[in-house]
Coordinates of C-alpha atoms in Angstrom, one line a residue:
M153 CA 40.0 -6.1 -15.6
A154 CA 41.6 -4.3 -12.8
Q155 CA 39.5 -1.4 -11.1
V156 CA 40.9 2.0 -11.5
P157 CA 42.3 2.9 -8.0
Q158 CA 40.8 5.8 -6.1
R159 CA 43.6 7.8 -4.2
F160 CA 41.2 9.8 -1.5
F161 CA 37.9 8.9 0.0
D162 CA 35.8 11.3 -2.1
A163 CA 32.2 11.0 -3.5
L164 CA 33.6 9.0 -6.6
A165 CA 35.2 6.4 -4.2
V166 CA 31.8 6.2 -2.3
R167 CA 30.1 5.4 -5.7
T168 CA 32.9 3.1 -6.7
W169 CA 32.9 1.2 -3.1
C170 CA 29.1 0.8 -3.4
G171 CA 29.2 -0.6 -6.9
L172 CA 32.1 -3.1 -6.2
S173 CA 30.5 -4.3 -2.9
L174 CA 27.1 -4.8 -4.7
R175 CA 29.0 -6.9 -7.4
A176 CA 31.1 -8.8 -4.9
L177 CA 27.9 -9.6 -2.7
G178 CA 26.0 -10.8 -5.8
R179 CA 28.9 -13.4 -6.5
A180 CA 28.9 -14.3 -2.7
R181 CA 25.1 -14.4 -2.0
E182 CA 24.4 -18.1 -2.2
E183 CA 27.6 -18.8 -0.6
I184 CA 26.6 -16.6 2.4
D185 CA 23.1 -17.7 2.4
A186 CA 24.3 -21.4 2.7
I187 CA 26.1 -20.7 5.8
N188 CA 23.6 -18.7 7.8
V189 CA 22.8 -20.5 11.1
Y190 CA 22.7 -17.6 13.5
P191 CA 20.6 -15.8 14.9
V192 CA 18.2 -17.9 12.8
A193 CA 19.0 -20.7 10.2
D194 CA 16.9 -19.2 7.4
G195 CA 19.3 -19.1 4.7
D196 CA 18.9 -15.5 3.6
T197 CA 21.8 -13.4 5.1
G198 CA 23.7 -13.3 1.8
T199 CA 20.6 -12.0 0.2
N200 CA 19.5 -9.5 2.8
L201 CA 23.0 -7.9 2.6
Y202 CA 22.8 -7.7 -1.2
L203 CA 19.5 -6.1 -1.1
T204 CA 20.7 -3.5 1.7
V205 CA 23.6 -2.5 -0.6
E206 CA 21.6 -2.5 -3.6
S207 CA 19.5 0.2 -2.0
A208 CA 22.7 2.2 -0.9
F209 CA 24.1 1.9 -4.3
A210 CA 20.9 3.1 -6.1
A211 CA 20.6 6.1 -3.5
V212 CA 24.4 7.2 -4.4
E213 CA 23.7 6.7 -8.3
A214 CA 20.6 9.1 -7.9
V215 CA 22.8 11.7 -6.2
F216 CA 25.2 11.5 -9.1
A217 CA 22.4 11.6 -11.8
A218 CA 21.1 14.7 -10.4
H219 CA 24.4 16.4 -10.9
E220 CA 25.4 14.8 -14.1
V221 CA 23.9 17.1 -16.9
D222 CA 25.8 15.0 -19.6
G223 CA 24.6 17.2 -22.6
A224 CA 21.0 17.1 -21.4
V225 CA 18.4 18.5 -19.3
R226 CA 15.4 16.8 -17.9
D227 CA 11.7 17.9 -18.1
A228 CA 9.2 17.3 -15.3
G229 CA 8.1 14.2 -17.2
G230 CA 11.6 12.8 -17.3
N231 CA 12.3 13.4 -21.0
A232 CA 15.9 14.1 -22.2
W233 CA 16.4 17.3 -24.3
D234 CA 19.7 17.9 -26.1
A235 CA 21.5 20.9 -24.6
G236 CA 24.5 20.7 -26.9
E237 CA 28.2 20.0 -26.5
G238 CA 28.6 23.0 -24.3
A239 CA 26.2 21.8 -21.5
L240 CA 28.3 21.5 -18.0
D241 CA 27.4 20.3 -14.7
V242 CA 27.7 23.8 -12.8
D243 CA 27.7 22.0 -9.4
G244 CA 31.0 19.7 -10.2
G245 CA 29.4 16.7 -9.0
P246 CA 28.2 15.8 -5.4
S247 CA 30.3 16.2 -2.4
L248 CA 31.5 13.5 -0.1
A249 CA 28.7 14.5 2.6
D250 CA 26.2 14.2 -0.2
A251 CA 27.5 10.8 -1.3
V252 CA 27.9 9.2 2.1
G253 CA 24.7 10.7 3.2
A254 CA 22.6 9.1 0.4
M255 CA 24.6 5.7 0.9
A256 CA 23.6 5.8 4.6
H257 CA 20.1 6.7 3.7
G258 CA 19.5 4.1 1.1
A259 CA 21.0 1.3 3.1
L260 CA 18.6 2.4 6.0
I261 CA 15.4 2.4 4.0
G262 CA 16.6 -0.8 2.2
A263 CA 18.0 -2.9 5.1
R264 CA 16.8 -6.5 5.3
G265 CA 17.2 -8.8 8.0
N266 CA 19.3 -8.8 11.0
S267 CA 22.7 -8.8 9.2
G268 CA 21.4 -6.1 6.7
T269 CA 20.2 -3.8 9.4
I270 CA 23.6 -4.0 11.3
L271 CA 25.3 -3.1 7.9
A272 CA 23.2 -0.2 7.4
Q273 CA 24.3 1.1 10.9
L274 CA 28.0 0.6 10.1
L275 CA 27.4 2.5 6.8
R276 CA 25.6 5.2 8.7
G277 CA 28.5 5.2 11.3
M278 CA 31.1 5.7 8.7
A279 CA 29.0 8.5 7.0
Q280 CA 28.6 10.5 10.0
V281 CA 32.5 10.9 10.2
L282 CA 33.2 10.9 6.7
A283 CA 30.6 14.0 6.0
V284 CA 32.6 16.0 8.8
R285 CA 36.1 15.0 7.8
G286 CA 35.3 15.7 4.1
D287 CA 34.9 19.4 4.2
S288 CA 37.6 19.9 1.4
G289 CA 35.7 17.2 -0.8
H290 CA 37.7 14.1 0.5
T291 CA 39.5 12.5 3.3
E292 CA 42.6 10.5 3.7
G293 CA 43.6 7.4 5.7
A294 CA 43.3 9.1 9.1
G295 CA 39.5 10.1 8.2
L296 CA 38.8 6.4 7.2
R297 CA 40.3 5.0 10.4
L298 CA 38.2 7.2 12.4
A299 CA 35.1 6.2 10.4
L300 CA 35.8 2.5 10.8
R301 CA 36.0 2.9 14.5
H302 CA 32.7 4.9 14.7
A303 CA 31.2 2.5 12.6
A304 CA 31.9 -0.3 14.8
A305 CA 30.9 1.4 17.9
S306 CA 27.5 2.7 16.7
A307 CA 26.5 -0.9 15.4
R308 CA 27.0 -2.4 18.9
Q309 CA 25.1 0.3 20.2
A310 CA 22.2 -0.4 17.9
V311 CA 22.0 -4.1 18.9
A312 CA 20.2 -4.7 22.2
H313 CA 22.2 -7.7 23.2
P314 CA 25.5 -7.7 21.4
V315 CA 27.0 -11.3 20.7
E316 CA 30.7 -12.0 20.1
G317 CA 31.5 -14.3 17.1
T318 CA 29.2 -12.3 15.0
V319 CA 29.5 -9.4 12.3
L320 CA 29.9 -7.0 15.4
T321 CA 33.2 -8.8 16.4
V322 CA 34.3 -8.7 12.7
A323 CA 33.6 -5.1 12.5
S324 CA 35.5 -4.3 15.8
A325 CA 38.3 -6.2 14.5
A326 CA 38.5 -4.2 11.3
A327 CA 38.5 -1.0 13.3
D328 CA 41.3 -2.2 15.7
A329 CA 43.4 -3.2 12.7
A330 CA 42.8 0.0 10.8
E331 CA 44.0 2.0 13.9
E332 CA 47.2 0.3 13.7
A333 CA 47.9 0.9 10.1
G334 CA 49.7 4.1 8.9
G335 CA 49.6 5.4 5.3
G336 CA 46.7 6.5 3.2
C337 CA 43.2 5.0 2.5
A338 CA 44.7 1.9 0.5
E339 CA 46.8 1.0 3.6
V340 CA 44.0 1.5 6.0
A341 CA 41.3 -0.4 4.0
R342 CA 43.9 -3.5 3.4
A343 CA 44.6 -3.4 7.2
A344 CA 40.8 -3.4 8.1
Y345 CA 40.2 -6.2 5.6
E346 CA 43.0 -8.4 6.9
G347 CA 41.9 -7.8 10.5
A348 CA 38.2 -8.7 9.8
R349 CA 39.2 -11.7 7.8
A350 CA 41.3 -13.1 10.6
A351 CA 38.4 -12.3 13.1
L352 CA 36.0 -14.1 10.8
V353 CA 37.9 -17.4 10.6
A354 CA 37.9 -17.2 14.6
T355 CA 34.2 -16.9 14.9
P356 CA 33.3 -20.5 15.2
G357 CA 35.5 -20.7 18.4
Q358 CA 33.3 -17.8 19.8
L359 CA 29.9 -19.0 19.0
P360 CA 28.9 -22.8 19.7
V361 CA 26.2 -22.9 17.0
L362 CA 28.8 -22.0 14.3
E363 CA 31.3 -24.5 15.7
R364 CA 28.6 -27.4 15.7
A365 CA 27.6 -26.4 12.0
G366 CA 31.3 -26.1 10.9
V367 CA 30.8 -22.7 9.5
V368 CA 31.9 -18.9 10.1
D369 CA 29.5 -16.2 10.8
A370 CA 27.3 -15.2 7.8
G371 CA 27.2 -11.9 8.5
G372 CA 30.8 -11.4 9.2
H373 CA 31.5 -13.1 5.9
G374 CA 29.4 -10.5 4.2
L375 CA 31.3 -7.6 6.0
V376 CA 34.5 -9.1 4.9
T377 CA 33.2 -9.1 1.3
V378 CA 32.2 -5.5 1.5
L379 CA 35.7 -4.6 3.0
A380 CA 37.3 -6.5 0.2
A381 CA 35.5 -4.1 -2.1
L382 CA 36.8 -1.2 -0.2
V383 CA 40.5 -2.5 -0.8
E384 CA 39.6 -2.9 -4.6
T385 CA 38.4 0.6 -4.6
F386 CA 41.6 2.1 -3.4
T387 CA 44.1 -0.4 -4.8
G388 CA 42.5 -1.2 -8.1
R389 CA 42.6 -4.9 -7.3
A390 CA 40.4 -7.1 -5.1
P391 CA 42.0 -9.3 -2.4
G392 CA 42.0 -13.0 -2.9
P393 CA 39.0 -15.2 -2.2
V394 CA 38.0 -15.6 1.5
A395 CA 39.1 -18.9 2.6
V396 CA 36.8 -20.0 5.3
P397 CA 35.4 -23.3 6.4
H398 CA 31.9 -24.0 5.1
A399 CA 29.6 -26.9 5.9
R400 CA 28.4 -29.3 3.1
V401 CA 25.1 -28.3 1.8
E402 CA 23.1 -30.7 -0.3
H403 CA 21.4 -29.1 -3.5
G404 CA 18.1 -27.5 -2.8
G405 CA 18.7 -27.8 1.1
E406 CA 17.7 -25.4 3.8
G407 CA 21.6 -24.5 4.5
P408 CA 23.8 -26.1 7.0
A409 CA 22.4 -27.0 10.4
A410 CA 18.7 -26.2 9.2
G411 CA 16.9 -27.0 12.3
E412 CA 19.7 -25.9 14.5
C413 CA 18.8 -23.7 17.4
A414 CA 19.3 -20.1 17.1
T415 CA 20.7 -20.0 20.7
E416 CA 22.6 -22.8 22.6
G417 CA 20.4 -25.1 24.3
D418 CA 17.1 -23.5 23.0
E419 CA 15.1 -25.6 20.6
S420 CA 12.4 -23.0 19.9
G421 CA 12.5 -19.2 19.3
P422 CA 10.2 -16.3 18.3
A423 CA 7.9 -17.2 15.4
F424 CA 8.1 -14.0 13.2
E425 CA 10.7 -11.6 12.0
V426 CA 9.1 -8.1 12.2
I427 CA 10.8 -5.2 10.3
Y428 CA 9.6 -1.7 9.5
L429 CA 10.8 2.0 8.9
L430 CA 9.6 4.2 11.7
E431 CA 9.4 7.9 12.0
A432 CA 9.9 8.9 15.6
E433 CA 11.6 11.0 18.1
D434 CA 14.6 9.9 19.8
A435 CA 12.8 9.9 23.2
A436 CA 10.1 7.6 21.8
V437 CA 12.5 5.3 20.2
A438 CA 14.3 4.8 23.6
R439 CA 10.9 3.7 25.1
L440 CA 10.3 1.5 22.1
R441 CA 13.7 -0.2 22.5
Q442 CA 12.7 -1.3 25.9
R443 CA 9.0 -2.3 24.8
L444 CA 10.5 -4.7 22.0
D445 CA 13.4 -6.1 23.9
A446 CA 10.7 -7.4 26.4
L447 CA 8.8 -8.9 23.4
G448 CA 11.3 -10.9 21.8
D449 CA 15.2 -11.1 20.6
S450 CA 17.4 -10.2 17.9
L451 CA 16.5 -6.4 18.5
V452 CA 18.2 -3.9 16.2
V453 CA 17.2 -0.4 16.1
V454 CA 19.2 1.6 13.6
G455 CA 19.1 5.3 12.2
G456 CA 18.5 8.7 13.9
D457 CA 17.5 12.1 12.8
G458 CA 13.8 11.1 13.0
L459 CA 13.9 8.0 10.6
W460 CA 14.6 4.6 12.2
N461 CA 14.8 1.1 10.9
V462 CA 13.4 -1.6 13.4
H463 CA 14.2 -5.2 13.3
V464 CA 13.0 -7.9 16.0
H465 CA 12.1 -11.5 16.2
V466 CA 8.9 -12.0 18.3
D467 CA 6.1 -14.4 18.9
D468 CA 3.4 -11.6 18.7
A469 CA 3.8 -9.8 15.4
G470 CA 1.0 -7.5 16.2
A471 CA 2.5 -6.3 19.5
A472 CA 5.6 -5.5 17.8
V473 CA 3.7 -3.2 15.1
E474 CA 1.5 -1.7 17.9
A475 CA 4.7 -0.6 19.9
G476 CA 5.8 1.1 16.6
V477 CA 2.5 2.8 16.4
E478 CA 2.8 4.0 19.8
A479 CA 6.3 5.5 19.1
G480 CA 5.7 7.1 15.9
R481 CA 4.4 6.3 12.3
P482 CA 5.8 2.9 11.0
Y483 CA 5.5 2.1 7.4
R484 CA 7.1 -0.4 4.9
I485 CA 6.1 -3.1 7.5
R486 CA 7.4 -6.7 6.6
I487 CA 6.3 -9.6 8.7
T488 CA 8.0 -13.0 8.0
H489 CA 6.9 -16.3 9.6
F490 CA 10.0 -18.5 10.2
G491 CA 8.6 -21.5 8.3
H492 CA 9.9 -25.1 7.3
G493 CA 13.6 -25.6 7.7
D494 CA 14.3 -22.6 9.7
A495 CA 16.0 -22.4 13.1
H496 CA 12.7 -23.2 15.0
T497 CA 11.5 -26.2 13.2
T498 CA 11.3 -29.6 14.9
G499 CA 10.9 -32.1 12.1
T500 CA 7.2 -32.5 12.4
E501 CA 6.2 -29.7 9.9
R502 CA 4.7 -30.6 6.6
P503 CA 7.1 -31.0 3.6
P504 CA 7.5 -28.0 1.3
R505 CA 4.5 -27.5 -1.0
E506 CA 4.8 -28.5 -4.8
R507 CA 5.4 -25.6 -7.1
T508 CA 2.6 -24.5 -9.2
Q509 CA 3.2 -24.5 -12.8
R510 CA 2.8 -20.8 -13.7
A511 CA 2.4 -17.4 -12.1
V512 CA 2.6 -13.8 -12.6
V513 CA 4.6 -11.4 -10.7
A514 CA 3.5 -7.7 -11.0
V515 CA 5.2 -4.5 -9.8
V516 CA 2.2 -2.1 -8.8
P517 CA 2.4 1.7 -7.7
G518 CA -0.3 1.6 -5.1
E519 CA -2.1 -0.5 -2.4
G520 CA -5.4 -0.5 -4.4
L521 CA -3.9 -1.9 -7.5
A522 CA -1.9 -4.4 -5.4
E523 CA -5.4 -5.7 -4.0
L524 CA -6.7 -5.8 -7.4
C525 CA -3.8 -7.7 -9.1
T526 CA -3.6 -10.1 -6.0
E527 CA -7.2 -10.9 -6.4
A528 CA -6.6 -11.9 -10.1
G529 CA -3.9 -14.2 -8.8
A530 CA -0.7 -12.3 -9.2
T531 CA 2.1 -12.0 -6.8
T532 CA 2.7 -8.3 -6.4
V533 CA 5.7 -6.0 -5.4
L534 CA 4.6 -2.7 -4.2
A535 CA 6.5 0.3 -5.7
R536 CA 5.9 3.5 -3.5
P537 CA 6.6 7.0 -4.9
G538 CA 10.2 7.7 -4.9
E539 CA 11.1 3.9 -3.8
P540 CA 11.4 1.5 -6.8
P541 CA 12.0 -2.0 -6.0
A542 CA 15.5 -3.3 -6.4
S543 CA 16.1 -6.3 -8.5
G544 CA 16.7 -8.5 -5.3
E545 CA 13.1 -7.7 -4.2
L546 CA 11.8 -8.8 -7.6
V547 CA 13.7 -12.0 -7.3
Q548 CA 12.4 -12.6 -4.0
A549 CA 8.8 -12.2 -5.3
V550 CA 9.5 -14.8 -8.2
R551 CA 10.7 -17.1 -5.6
R552 CA 7.6 -16.4 -3.5
A553 CA 5.5 -17.1 -6.3
H554 CA 6.7 -20.8 -6.2
A555 CA 6.1 -21.6 -9.8
R556 CA 8.0 -23.3 -12.3
E557 CA 7.0 -20.6 -15.1
V558 CA 6.9 -16.9 -14.0
V559 CA 5.6 -14.0 -16.2
L560 CA 7.2 -10.8 -14.9
L561 CA 5.2 -7.4 -15.2
P562 CA 7.4 -4.6 -14.2
N563 CA 4.9 -1.8 -15.3
D564 CA 7.3 1.1 -15.3
A565 CA 9.6 2.0 -18.2
E566 CA 12.3 2.8 -15.7
L567 CA 12.4 -0.7 -14.2
R568 CA 13.2 -2.5 -17.4
H569 CA 16.8 -3.2 -16.5
T570 CA 15.9 -3.9 -12.8
A571 CA 13.6 -6.5 -14.1
A572 CA 15.9 -8.0 -16.5
A573 CA 18.3 -8.5 -14.1
A574 CA 15.9 -10.3 -11.7
A575 CA 14.7 -12.6 -14.4
E576 CA 18.3 -13.5 -15.4
Q577 CA 18.9 -14.3 -11.8
A578 CA 15.7 -16.3 -11.3
R579 CA 16.7 -18.3 -14.7
T580 CA 19.8 -19.4 -13.0
E581 CA 17.6 -21.0 -10.2
G582 CA 15.9 -23.1 -12.8
I583 CA 12.8 -20.9 -12.9
R584 CA 11.3 -20.3 -16.7
V585 CA 10.8 -16.4 -16.6
A586 CA 9.3 -14.2 -19.5
L587 CA 9.5 -10.7 -18.9
I588 CA 6.9 -8.6 -20.7
P589 CA 8.1 -5.0 -20.9
T590 CA 4.8 -3.1 -19.6
R591 CA 5.6 0.6 -19.4
S592 CA 2.6 1.3 -17.1
A593 CA 0.4 -0.3 -14.5
V594 CA -2.6 -0.1 -17.1
Q595 CA -0.5 -2.2 -19.5
G596 CA -0.1 -4.6 -16.5
I597 CA -3.8 -4.9 -15.9
A598 CA -4.5 -5.5 -19.6
A599 CA -1.9 -8.3 -19.7
L600 CA -3.2 -9.9 -16.5
A601 CA -6.9 -9.7 -17.8
V602 CA -5.9 -12.1 -20.9
H603 CA -3.6 -14.4 -18.5
E604 CA -4.7 -18.1 -18.8
P605 CA -2.5 -20.6 -16.9
E606 CA -3.9 -23.5 -18.6
R607 CA -2.3 -22.2 -22.1
R608 CA 1.0 -23.3 -23.2
F609 CA 3.6 -21.0 -21.7
D610 CA 4.6 -19.2 -25.1
E611 CA 1.0 -18.7 -26.0
D612 CA 0.1 -17.1 -22.7
V613 CA 3.0 -15.0 -23.1
V614 CA 2.2 -13.8 -26.6
A615 CA -1.2 -13.1 -25.7
M616 CA -0.3 -11.0 -22.6
T617 CA 2.3 -9.3 -24.5
S618 CA -0.1 -8.4 -27.3
A619 CA -2.7 -7.0 -24.8
A620 CA -0.1 -5.0 -23.1
G621 CA 1.2 -3.5 -26.4
A622 CA -2.3 -2.8 -27.5
T623 CA -2.8 -0.5 -24.6
R624 CA -1.9 3.0 -24.8
H625 CA -1.0 4.7 -21.5
A626 CA -1.2 8.1 -20.0
E627 CA -0.9 9.7 -16.6
V628 CA -2.0 13.0 -15.0
T629 CA 0.5 14.5 -12.4
V630 CA 1.8 17.7 -11.0
A631 CA 5.0 19.2 -11.9
E632 CA 7.4 19.6 -9.0
R633 CA 9.6 22.4 -10.7
Q634 CA 9.9 24.5 -13.6
A635 CA 11.1 22.5 -16.7
W636 CA 11.2 22.2 -20.5
T637 CA 8.7 19.6 -21.8
T638 CA 7.5 18.6 -25.2
A639 CA 4.6 20.7 -24.6
G640 CA 6.3 23.8 -23.4
I641 CA 7.7 25.3 -20.3
C642 CA 5.8 24.3 -17.1
Q643 CA 5.9 25.8 -13.8
A644 CA 6.0 24.1 -10.3
G645 CA 2.2 23.0 -9.6
D646 CA 1.2 22.9 -13.1
V647 CA -0.9 19.9 -13.9
L648 CA 0.8 17.6 -16.7
G649 CA -0.8 15.2 -18.8
L650 CA 1.7 12.7 -20.1
I651 CA 0.7 10.3 -22.9
D652 CA 2.9 7.3 -23.8
G653 CA 5.7 9.0 -21.5
D654 CA 5.8 12.4 -23.2
V655 CA 4.2 15.6 -21.7
A656 CA 1.4 16.5 -24.1
V657 CA -0.8 18.9 -22.0
I658 CA -0.1 21.6 -19.3
G659 CA -2.8 23.1 -17.6
A660 CA -4.1 24.3 -14.1
D661 CA -7.3 22.0 -13.7
V662 CA -6.9 18.3 -13.2
S663 CA -10.3 17.4 -14.6
E664 CA -9.7 19.6 -17.8
V665 CA -6.1 18.2 -18.3
A666 CA -7.5 14.7 -17.8
A667 CA -10.2 15.3 -20.3
T668 CA -8.1 16.6 -23.0
V669 CA -5.5 13.8 -22.6
L670 CA -8.6 11.4 -22.9
D671 CA -9.9 13.0 -25.8
R672 CA -6.5 12.7 -27.6
M673 CA -6.2 9.0 -26.8
L674 CA -9.8 8.1 -28.0
S675 CA -9.1 10.3 -31.2
A676 CA -7.1 7.3 -32.7
G677 CA -9.9 4.9 -31.5
G678 CA -10.5 2.4 -28.5
E679 CA -13.1 0.1 -26.9
L680 CA -12.0 0.1 -23.4
V681 CA -11.0 3.0 -21.1
T682 CA -9.3 2.1 -17.7
L683 CA -8.9 4.8 -15.0
V684 CA -6.8 4.4 -12.0
L685 CA -7.2 7.1 -9.5
G686 CA -4.5 8.0 -6.8
D687 CA -5.2 9.0 -3.3
E688 CA -5.1 12.7 -3.9
A689 CA -7.5 12.6 -7.0
P690 CA -11.1 13.5 -6.3
Q691 CA -13.7 11.0 -7.4
A692 CA -15.4 13.8 -9.4
V693 CA -12.5 13.4 -12.0
A694 CA -13.6 9.8 -12.6
D695 CA -17.3 10.8 -12.7
R696 CA -16.5 13.6 -15.3
L697 CA -14.5 11.3 -17.6
E698 CA -16.9 8.5 -17.4
A699 CA -19.8 10.9 -18.4
R700 CA -17.8 12.2 -21.4
V701 CA -16.9 8.8 -22.7
R702 CA -20.6 7.9 -22.2
D703 CA -21.7 11.0 -24.1
A704 CA -19.2 11.3 -26.8
Y705 CA -17.7 7.9 -27.7
L706 CA -20.4 5.2 -28.4
A707 CA -19.4 1.6 -27.8
V708 CA -16.6 2.6 -25.5
D709 CA -16.6 1.2 -22.0
T710 CA -15.0 2.6 -18.9
V711 CA -13.6 0.8 -15.8
V712 CA -12.4 2.7 -12.6
Y713 CA -10.2 1.5 -9.9
R714 CA -8.6 3.3 -6.9
G715 CA -4.9 2.9 -7.0
G716 CA -4.0 4.3 -3.4
R717 CA -0.8 6.1 -2.9
Q718 CA 0.4 5.5 -6.5
G719 CA 2.2 8.9 -7.0
A720 CA 0.1 10.1 -10.3
L721 CA -3.1 11.6 -9.7
L722 CA -4.5 9.5 -12.5
L723 CA -3.4 6.6 -14.7
V724 CA -5.3 6.0 -18.0
G725 CA -5.2 3.2 -20.4
V726 CA -7.0 2.8 -23.7
E727 CA -7.3 -0.5 -25.4

């Protein structure tokens, strides 16, 4: 079915473009992964680009969701109330500046790998121009031309040592072609796509490692895919498939030229990829660039306005992180060791380890629960407040579990569709996945407690599902704004007690609200109470609840865990 074309570059066009890009990268992900030989042949460029755009798309969708009343208002607990057919979005939808700002921020915080980080800067560069040019709510062809030029320039500035024959070359070619094009957004987008595609086909002649492998640049291929989605946004139809040379890849292999060197003539390279978000001032980041450039290679630092995404390949991962600490506050730190079959292997490594029979992958809201679930044998995905994991992150966790059978615990009602998409993707890769629709971390804890890998898979899934379903869940949190709830109207700063997702108690004291919630839950019976305290919840809350259970409810046990930065002050489970 043809896409309805957008005439101007407005907020809706941003939303459409991000969605089409995500879909296109999803189709091309494996193909792009397979031709990834530069700067490291680790076979993940397509996946990294997909995750980056997925984060951008989620941020844009969140902006639209905030503006779309759609006949309902949401309370502080996320519950929808029907406001009747007369409900209107008085804001009229997000502005172009809102949409491109969300796109750029989402890409920045979700950027993965070398190419994903560069793509994030390309999107940020476009956003900087479009936000200014879109005062009237949209921009036309001239604005898009300027945006593409600024994007290409800013991406080059972000890379410590730009190399031709890479995504940077493709981006520059797209901007050059766009500048020569007349007309509106459709004509400019098509010219940029055609220019990028021609540059992509020429990349093997610019970079010897590509020529030896018989492939084009993987990051450039990803950018051409994103520009094809831009054409579809404004014309309603996607260009034809990108016909480019690809090396032959055996099923289950590491991609073309696995073991090929990252730079010509160099058979070794840095052992680690280090990525982190960094809150820091511009002057500190300038010093950080110099420090990291001396430590390793493939240095890309993108962002601005106090928030940066740092990517570098180094031998001393600790030193790279310490440099970030000296510059500001690094967080969401990811360190990846270039293992078997990547650009730095020499053929003497051990063969890949055998897959285990079964594993559990659990999404957890805080570091404390992550440690608890890891000790219980689960592979964990950390979901920080306001930063839910994307489906690609869940797929990566399933792969990391390295098992033939995987039980997936999303532990959040809002992640059910994300987890379902991840499970479906993993199944296409030959992994047997069972998704248990856990709605809270306490349900996940209950399911993990009865997990027995020695049982038949179906029996294990049934037992875990039963344990999760038998666990009622609640949480105590603080209202961020005034809202209607099932328990009445709350004000910003009120303490809310939610039982099974609905606001049941509104109060001013955390301990009192928690005690009321617990009493209501235990009124229906129970044998075990699980309490998970967040970082901001005093230990006295747990002590009071333990004492209450001990004094008022005979034969009911209580266990207490520290969840870390989990968002809610307290999570409660009753089995």
